[in-house]
mmCIF file of C-alpha atoms in Angstrom:
data_model
loop_
_atom_site.group_PDB
_atom_site.id
_atom_site.type_symbol
_atom_site.label_atom_id
_atom_site.label_comp_id
_atom_site.label_asym_id
_atom_site.label_seq_id
_atom_site.Cartn_x
_atom_site.Cartn_y
_atom_site.Cartn_z
ATOM 1 C CA MET A 1 -74.670 -19.225 5.635
ATOM 2 C CA ALA A 2 -73.426 -22.930 6.866
ATOM 3 C CA LYS A 3 -70.431 -23.336 4.421
ATOM 4 C CA GLY A 4 -68.509 -19.466 5.741
ATOM 5 C CA LYS A 5 -68.647 -21.109 8.919
ATOM 6 C CA TYR A 6 -67.273 -24.898 7.943
ATOM 7 C CA GLU A 7 -64.502 -22.891 6.369
ATOM 8 C CA GLU A 8 -63.852 -21.440 9.400
ATOM 9 C CA TRP A 9 -63.395 -24.088 11.257
ATOM 10 C CA CYS A 10 -61.675 -25.852 8.242
ATOM 11 C CA ASN A 11 -58.737 -23.556 7.395
ATOM 12 C CA ASP A 12 -58.279 -22.738 10.749
ATOM 13 C CA PRO A 13 -55.196 -24.688 12.052
ATOM 14 C CA ASP A 14 -56.343 -23.364 16.041
ATOM 15 C CA LYS A 15 -59.733 -24.537 15.108
ATOM 16 C CA LYS A 16 -59.382 -27.672 13.589
ATOM 17 C CA LEU A 17 -56.776 -28.229 16.632
ATOM 18 C CA LEU A 18 -59.680 -27.518 19.486
ATOM 19 C CA LEU A 19 -62.107 -29.903 17.044
ATOM 20 C CA SER A 20 -59.480 -32.675 17.890
ATOM 21 C CA GLY A 21 -58.847 -31.775 21.453
ATOM 22 C CA TRP A 22 -62.975 -31.916 21.938
ATOM 23 C CA ALA A 23 -62.912 -35.230 20.304
ATOM 24 C CA ARG A 24 -59.775 -36.291 22.654
ATOM 25 C CA ASP A 25 -61.727 -35.146 25.355
ATOM 26 C CA GLY A 26 -64.503 -36.934 24.681
ATOM 27 C CA LEU A 27 -67.535 -34.680 23.635
ATOM 28 C CA THR A 28 -69.989 -35.952 21.909
ATOM 29 C CA ASP A 29 -70.730 -35.196 18.625
ATOM 30 C CA ASP A 30 -73.949 -32.816 19.931
ATOM 31 C CA GLU A 31 -71.553 -30.932 22.198
ATOM 32 C CA ILE A 32 -69.175 -30.571 20.130
ATOM 33 C CA ALA A 33 -71.837 -29.265 17.520
ATOM 34 C CA LYS A 34 -72.781 -27.254 20.387
ATOM 35 C CA LYS A 35 -69.041 -24.872 21.104
ATOM 36 C CA ILE A 36 -68.559 -25.010 17.448
ATOM 37 C CA GLY A 37 -72.372 -23.127 17.159
ATOM 38 C CA ILE A 38 -73.735 -25.125 14.739
ATOM 39 C CA SER A 39 -76.855 -27.775 14.661
ATOM 40 C CA ARG A 40 -75.975 -31.740 14.939
ATOM 41 C CA SER A 41 -77.666 -32.709 11.373
ATOM 42 C CA THR A 42 -75.068 -30.009 10.287
ATOM 43 C CA LEU A 43 -71.885 -31.466 11.745
ATOM 44 C CA SER A 44 -72.752 -34.978 10.705
ATOM 45 C CA GLU A 45 -73.244 -32.827 7.224
ATOM 46 C CA TRP A 46 -69.631 -31.378 7.432
ATOM 47 C CA LYS A 47 -68.288 -34.984 8.439
ATOM 48 C CA LYS A 48 -69.858 -36.326 4.653
ATOM 49 C CA LYS A 49 -68.961 -33.714 2.813
ATOM 50 C CA TYR A 50 -65.819 -32.729 4.056
ATOM 51 C CA PRO A 51 -62.986 -35.315 5.007
ATOM 52 C CA ASP A 52 -60.866 -32.644 6.958
ATOM 53 C CA ILE A 53 -63.562 -32.570 9.791
ATOM 54 C CA SER A 54 -63.761 -36.115 9.816
ATOM 55 C CA ASP A 55 -60.657 -36.899 10.455
ATOM 56 C CA THR A 56 -59.739 -34.143 12.396
ATOM 57 C CA LEU A 57 -62.726 -35.424 15.057
ATOM 58 C CA LYS A 58 -61.964 -39.386 14.336
ATOM 59 C CA LYS A 59 -58.171 -39.160 15.240
ATOM 60 C CA GLY A 60 -58.775 -37.110 18.445
ATOM 61 C CA LYS A 61 -61.182 -39.832 19.259
ATOM 62 C CA GLU A 62 -58.783 -42.872 18.058
ATOM 63 C CA ILE A 63 -55.624 -40.831 20.554
ATOM 64 C CA VAL A 64 -57.487 -41.304 23.544
ATOM 65 C CA ASP A 65 -58.883 -44.437 22.715
ATOM 66 C CA THR A 66 -55.477 -45.953 22.243
ATOM 67 C CA GLU A 67 -53.896 -43.936 25.492
ATOM 68 C CA VAL A 68 -56.899 -45.336 27.989
ATOM 69 C CA GLU A 69 -56.322 -48.797 26.427
ATOM 70 C CA ASN A 70 -52.372 -48.404 26.600
ATOM 71 C CA SER A 71 -52.940 -47.680 30.116
ATOM 72 C CA LEU A 72 -55.238 -50.475 30.944
ATOM 73 C CA LEU A 73 -52.874 -53.240 29.092
ATOM 74 C CA LYS A 74 -50.406 -51.146 31.799
ATOM 75 C CA ARG A 75 -51.509 -51.604 34.490
ATOM 76 C CA ALA A 76 -52.876 -55.186 34.422
ATOM 77 C CA LYS A 77 -49.469 -56.225 33.946
ATOM 78 C CA GLY A 78 -48.106 -54.075 36.716
ATOM 79 C CA TYR A 79 -44.962 -51.966 35.886
ATOM 80 C CA THR A 80 -42.230 -50.271 37.522
ATOM 81 C CA ALA A 81 -42.603 -46.067 37.889
ATOM 82 C CA LYS A 82 -40.560 -43.789 39.029
ATOM 83 C CA VAL A 83 -41.432 -40.957 42.060
ATOM 84 C CA LYS A 84 -40.365 -38.646 43.639
ATOM 85 C CA LYS A 85 -39.296 -38.746 47.073
ATOM 86 C CA THR A 86 -38.317 -36.449 49.786
ATOM 87 C CA PHE A 87 -34.914 -37.441 51.700
ATOM 88 C CA LYS A 88 -33.423 -36.298 55.634
ATOM 89 C CA LEU A 89 -30.097 -36.075 54.725
ATOM 90 C CA LYS A 90 -27.015 -35.166 57.357
ATOM 91 C CA LYS A 91 -24.352 -33.141 56.069
ATOM 92 C CA ILE A 92 -21.086 -33.163 58.462
ATOM 93 C CA GLU A 93 -18.065 -31.054 57.779
ATOM 94 C CA TYR A 94 -14.884 -31.649 59.650
ATOM 95 C CA ASP A 95 -11.683 -29.867 59.071
ATOM 96 C CA LYS A 96 -8.053 -30.822 59.066
ATOM 97 C CA THR A 97 -7.707 -32.682 62.181
ATOM 98 C CA GLY A 98 -10.751 -34.055 61.988
ATOM 99 C CA LYS A 99 -12.780 -31.950 64.427
ATOM 100 C CA LYS A 100 -16.424 -31.905 63.572
ATOM 101 C CA VAL A 101 -16.708 -27.777 63.004
ATOM 102 C CA LYS A 102 -20.788 -28.426 61.856
ATOM 103 C CA GLU A 103 -23.424 -30.205 60.887
ATOM 104 C CA GLU A 104 -26.596 -29.489 59.502
ATOM 105 C CA GLU A 105 -30.113 -31.324 58.407
ATOM 106 C CA VAL A 106 -30.744 -30.942 54.869
ATOM 107 C CA LEU A 107 -34.076 -32.327 52.186
ATOM 108 C CA GLU A 108 -33.490 -32.754 49.191
ATOM 109 C CA VAL A 109 -35.793 -34.756 46.610
ATOM 110 C CA GLY A 110 -34.395 -37.448 44.534
ATOM 111 C CA GLU A 111 -36.440 -40.773 41.817
ATOM 112 C CA ASP A 112 -37.059 -43.710 43.430
ATOM 113 C CA GLU A 113 -38.386 -46.788 41.482
ATOM 114 C CA VAL A 114 -41.276 -48.393 42.762
ATOM 115 C CA HIS A 115 -43.205 -51.994 41.706
ATOM 116 C CA ILE A 116 -46.852 -51.552 40.991
ATOM 117 C CA PRO A 117 -48.342 -54.384 40.952
ATOM 118 C CA ALA A 118 -50.860 -55.841 38.516
ATOM 119 C CA ASP A 119 -54.548 -55.357 39.266
ATOM 120 C CA VAL A 120 -56.783 -58.203 38.751
ATOM 121 C CA THR A 121 -59.760 -55.994 38.389
ATOM 122 C CA ALA A 122 -58.040 -54.762 35.237
ATOM 123 C CA MET A 123 -56.553 -58.264 34.017
ATOM 124 C CA ILE A 124 -60.393 -59.492 34.282
ATOM 125 C CA PHE A 125 -62.078 -55.737 32.514
ATOM 126 C CA TRP A 126 -59.310 -56.815 29.763
ATOM 127 C CA LEU A 127 -60.576 -60.554 29.206
ATOM 128 C CA LYS A 128 -63.079 -60.798 29.462
ATOM 129 C CA ASN A 129 -63.417 -58.026 26.977
ATOM 130 C CA ARG A 130 -61.164 -59.084 24.486
ATOM 131 C CA LEU A 131 -61.711 -62.546 25.419
ATOM 132 C CA PRO A 132 -65.467 -63.054 26.051
ATOM 133 C CA GLU A 133 -65.912 -66.811 24.765
ATOM 134 C CA LYS A 134 -63.004 -67.938 26.960
ATOM 135 C CA TRP A 135 -64.045 -65.320 30.310
ATOM 136 C CA LYS A 136 -67.816 -64.484 30.720
ATOM 137 C CA ASP A 137 -69.319 -64.899 33.879
ATOM 138 C CA LYS A 138 -70.314 -68.718 33.250
ATOM 139 C CA ARG A 139 -74.335 -68.822 33.943
ATOM 140 C CA PHE A 140 -75.780 -72.266 33.830
ATOM 141 C CA ALA A 141 -79.375 -72.703 33.428
ATOM 142 C CA VAL A 142 -81.825 -74.617 35.521
ATOM 143 C CA SER A 143 -82.075 -77.712 32.746
ATOM 144 C CA ASP A 144 -78.211 -77.668 33.193
ATOM 145 C CA LEU A 145 -78.779 -78.410 36.859
ATOM 146 C CA ALA A 146 -81.719 -81.152 36.468
ATOM 147 C CA ASP A 147 -79.645 -83.307 33.830
ATOM 148 C CA ALA A 148 -76.241 -82.955 36.620
ATOM 149 C CA ASP A 149 -75.613 -85.751 38.163
ATOM 150 C CA ASP A 150 -75.216 -84.608 41.703
ATOM 151 C CA ALA A 151 -78.224 -82.277 41.156
ATOM 152 C CA MET A 152 -79.038 -80.848 44.937
ATOM 153 C CA GLN A 153 -83.345 -81.823 45.767
ATOM 154 C CA THR A 154 -83.993 -79.025 47.449
ATOM 155 C CA GLY A 155 -87.523 -77.866 49.600
ATOM 156 C CA VAL A 156 -89.549 -76.533 52.409
ATOM 157 C CA ILE A 157 -90.267 -78.012 55.633
ATOM 158 C CA MET A 158 -93.356 -76.843 57.747
ATOM 159 C CA MET A 159 -92.785 -77.877 61.512
ATOM 160 C CA SER A 160 -95.294 -76.480 64.106
ATOM 161 C CA ASP A 161 -94.399 -73.972 66.852
ATOM 162 C CA ILE A 162 -93.456 -76.027 69.845
ATOM 163 C CA ASP A 163 -96.512 -74.775 71.782
ATOM 164 C CA GLU A 164 -98.868 -75.521 68.798
ATOM 165 C CA GLU A 165 -96.964 -79.344 69.589
ATOM 166 C CA ALA A 166 -97.797 -79.458 73.454
ATOM 167 C CA GLY A 167 -101.092 -78.692 73.776
ATOM 168 C CA SER A 168 -102.746 -80.380 70.792
ATOM 169 C CA GLY A 169 -100.838 -84.012 71.542
ATOM 170 C CA ASN A 170 -100.039 -86.287 67.797
ATOM 171 C CA GLN A 171 -100.410 -83.639 65.204
ATOM 172 C CA GLU A 172 -99.436 -84.456 61.764
ATOM 173 C CA ILE A 173 -98.022 -81.330 59.599
#
């Protein structure tokens, strides 16, 4: 039965498109297998035996990964985008003598370019993941601080309450 089902999913372009779309949407292999109506292990076997299935799923996932990576980079660098805006225009008509004949306000839609500034959070995320040796958060061990020339000494000094000192005279703590 699984073999017949494989042929159905491999030979039908619409079903291959579904597989690619599910992979692109981020569905796991478990979720894809459930949608096909097979077990996860059967899907794994199909991927090993039939390159069509494996390639279709891989390409679907690679496409969305690349799109997200490109969007993150764009956001980290900043970009210019076109946005639609509604403008209020005043239209005035004059006759041949220069006398105002008609005046009306009209709403028109046009495009405007806006600059989206670079996003520092996206920059940090990109750099920490692409160049972790250089951009990871620095962590210092206690031994590193103890060896430093300018290491600061810390401690706690216990002091008694004022009432306690007044009642008992000179008391050492």
